[in-house]
Amino acid sequence: EAGVAQSPRYKIIEKRQSVAFWCNPISGHATLYWYQQILGQGPKLLIQFQNNGVVDDSQLPKDRFSAERLKGVDSTLKIQPAKLEDSAVYLCASSLVAGFSTDTQYFGPGTRLTVL
Amino acid sequence: AQKITQTQPGMFVQEKEAVTLDCTYDTSDPSYGLFWYKQPSSGEMIFLIYQGSYDQQNATEGRYSLNFQKARKSANLVISASQLGDSAMYFCAMREFALGGGADGLTFGKGTHLIIQP
């Protein structure tokens, strides 16, 4: 079974530029998450989708970050304009359904963003 | 207040020894789940083990076991017979359901960097 796919793996941009990350979850997984992991810290949840609807975006900086999950499968996370403090690894995860305590989140390899 | 606390930033352990990684958590939600993930230098997060708040038995998965002490709000990971390939960052994480509506993103600790020495 294929895992969570993410692209690109690495991205370097100048501040104030825009950038987009793509995620393809495990086949059949209804729930998709985006996390931000700053160097030396644990991942922090940015947004959670259930199918193509947003379940939780309380920690998403909505002035510059946006995300969508069209057709309930692939998802795109965008930053516009980027700031220096956005330098981090952006991790996508998926799970079969939300709300079941035993359901495991499986993570993709991440996209490492460097903002200069 | 920190929801997940991992007090060991780094640990050095001799190969084949057992190692315990500490994790304490804070929640008022009666229903929650606790997870441990391994993150090698390559960056991917690898799921290791899960413990539910209502589980009576401590979880075990191969060489990994979770020492769950609910009253103390502690969920320590025990790795038996450590191997060189166990060198990585280890994160404790919690899933709560207090928000409702299916919101169940994980809250992670800051991690422990484990180095296994030959």
CSV table of N, CA and C in Angstrom, one decimal, chain A residues 9 33 35 37 41-43 45 48 55-56 91 98-105 107, chain B residues 35 37 39 42 44-45 47 50 91 95 97 99 101-106 108-110:
chain,number,residue,atom,x,y,z
A,9,ARG,N,10.0,18.0,-2.1
A,9,ARG,CA,10.6,17.6,-0.9
A,9,ARG,C,11.4,18.8,-0.3
A,33,TYR,N,-4.4,15.9,7.4
A,33,TYR,CA,-3.9,17.0,8.3
A,33,TYR,C,-2.6,17.6,7.7
A,35,TYR,N,0.7,19.7,9.2
A,35,TYR,CA,1.4,20.1,10.4
A,35,TYR,C,2.6,20.9,9.9
A,37,GLN,N,6.5,21.9,11.3
A,37,GLN,CA,7.5,21.5,12.3
A,37,GLN,C,8.7,22.4,12.1
A,41,GLN,N,11.5,21.5,17.3
A,41,GLN,CA,10.2,21.4,18.0
A,41,GLN,C,9.4,20.2,17.4
A,42,GLY,N,8.4,19.9,18.1
A,42,GLY,CA,7.5,18.9,17.6
A,42,GLY,C,6.5,19.5,16.6
A,43,PRO,N,5.9,18.7,15.7
A,43,PRO,CA,4.9,19.2,14.8
A,43,PRO,C,3.8,19.9,15.4
A,45,LEU,N,-0.2,21.3,14.6
A,45,LEU,CA,-1.3,21.2,13.6
A,45,LEU,C,-1.7,22.5,13.0
A,48,GLN,N,-7.1,20.6,9.6
A,48,GLN,CA,-7.6,19.2,9.5
A,48,GLN,C,-8.8,19.2,8.5
A,55,VAL,N,-12.4,20.7,9.3
A,55,VAL,CA,-12.8,20.4,10.6
A,55,VAL,C,-12.2,21.3,11.7
A,56,ASP,N,-10.9,21.6,11.5
A,56,ASP,CA,-10.2,22.5,12.5
A,56,ASP,C,-9.1,23.3,11.8
A,91,LEU,N,4.5,18.9,7.1
A,91,LEU,CA,4.1,17.5,7.1
A,91,LEU,C,2.7,17.3,6.8
A,98,ALA,N,-11.9,10.4,11.2
A,98,ALA,CA,-11.6,11.2,12.4
A,98,ALA,C,-12.6,10.7,13.5
A,99,GLY,N,-12.2,11.0,14.8
A,99,GLY,CA,-13.1,10.8,15.9
A,99,GLY,C,-13.0,9.4,16.5
A,100,PHE,N,-12.2,8.5,16.0
A,100,PHE,CA,-12.0,7.2,16.6
A,100,PHE,C,-10.6,7.2,17.2
A,101,SER,N,-10.6,7.0,18.5
A,101,SER,CA,-9.3,7.2,19.3
A,101,SER,C,-8.2,6.2,18.8
A,102,THR,N,-8.6,5.1,18.3
A,102,THR,CA,-7.6,4.1,17.9
A,102,THR,C,-7.0,4.4,16.5
A,103,ASP,N,-7.6,5.3,15.8
A,103,ASP,CA,-7.2,5.6,14.4
A,103,ASP,C,-5.8,6.3,14.3
A,104,THR,N,-4.9,5.7,13.6
A,104,THR,CA,-3.6,6.2,13.5
A,104,THR,C,-3.4,7.2,12.4
A,105,GLN,N,-2.6,8.2,12.6
A,105,GLN,CA,-2.3,9.2,11.6
A,105,GLN,C,-0.9,8.7,11.0
A,107,PHE,N,2.1,9.7,8.3
A,107,PHE,CA,2.8,10.9,7.9
A,107,PHE,C,3.5,10.7,6.5
B,35,PHE,N,0.3,8.6,21.7
B,35,PHE,CA,1.0,8.0,20.6
B,35,PHE,C,2.5,8.3,20.8
B,37,TYR,N,5.9,8.5,18.2
B,37,TYR,CA,6.4,8.5,16.8
B,37,TYR,C,7.9,8.6,16.9
B,39,GLN,N,11.3,9.8,14.5
B,39,GLN,CA,11.6,10.6,13.4
B,39,GLN,C,13.1,10.5,13.1
B,42,SER,N,16.1,11.4,8.3
B,42,SER,CA,15.5,11.6,6.9
B,42,SER,C,14.2,12.4,7.0
B,44,GLU,N,10.9,11.6,8.0
B,44,GLU,CA,9.5,11.1,8.1
B,44,GLU,C,9.2,10.7,9.5
B,45,MET,N,7.9,10.8,9.9
B,45,MET,CA,7.4,10.4,11.2
B,45,MET,C,6.8,9.0,11.1
B,47,PHE,N,5.0,5.9,13.0
B,47,PHE,CA,4.2,5.5,14.1
B,47,PHE,C,4.8,4.3,14.8
B,50,TYR,N,0.5,3.0,20.3
B,50,TYR,CA,-0.7,3.8,20.7
B,50,TYR,C,-1.3,3.2,22.0
B,91,PHE,N,9.0,11.3,19.5
B,91,PHE,CA,8.0,12.3,19.9
B,91,PHE,C,6.8,11.6,20.6
B,95,ARG,N,-4.0,12.8,21.4
B,95,ARG,CA,-5.2,13.2,20.6
B,95,ARG,C,-6.3,13.3,21.7
B,97,PHE,N,-10.5,14.8,22.2
B,97,PHE,CA,-11.7,14.9,21.5
B,97,PHE,C,-12.6,16.0,22.1
B,99,LEU,N,-12.7,19.1,21.5
B,99,LEU,CA,-13.2,20.1,20.6
B,99,LEU,C,-14.5,19.7,20.0
B,101,GLY,N,-16.9,17.6,17.0
B,101,GLY,CA,-16.9,17.8,15.5
B,101,GLY,C,-15.9,17.0,14.8
B,102,GLY,N,-15.3,16.0,15.4
B,102,GLY,CA,-14.3,15.2,14.7
B,102,GLY,C,-12.9,15.8,14.7
B,103,ALA,N,-12.7,17.0,15.4
B,103,ALA,CA,-11.3,17.6,15.4
B,103,ALA,C,-10.5,16.8,16.3
B,104,ASP,N,-9.4,16.2,15.8
B,104,ASP,CA,-8.6,15.3,16.6
B,104,ASP,C,-7.1,15.4,16.1
B,105,GLY,N,-6.7,16.6,15.8
B,105,GLY,CA,-5.2,16.7,15.5
B,105,GLY,C,-4.4,16.4,16.7
B,106,LEU,N,-3.2,15.9,16.4
B,106,LEU,CA,-2.3,15.6,17.5
B,106,LEU,C,-1.5,16.8,18.1
B,108,PHE,N,2.0,17.5,20.0
B,108,PHE,CA,3.2,16.8,20.1
B,108,PHE,C,4.1,17.5,21.2
B,109,GLY,N,4.9,16.7,21.9
B,109,GLY,CA,6.0,17.2,22.7
B,109,GLY,C,7.1,17.7,21.9
B,110,LYS,N,8.2,18.2,22.6
B,110,LYS,CA,9.4,18.7,21.9
B,110,LYS,C,10.3,17.6,21.4
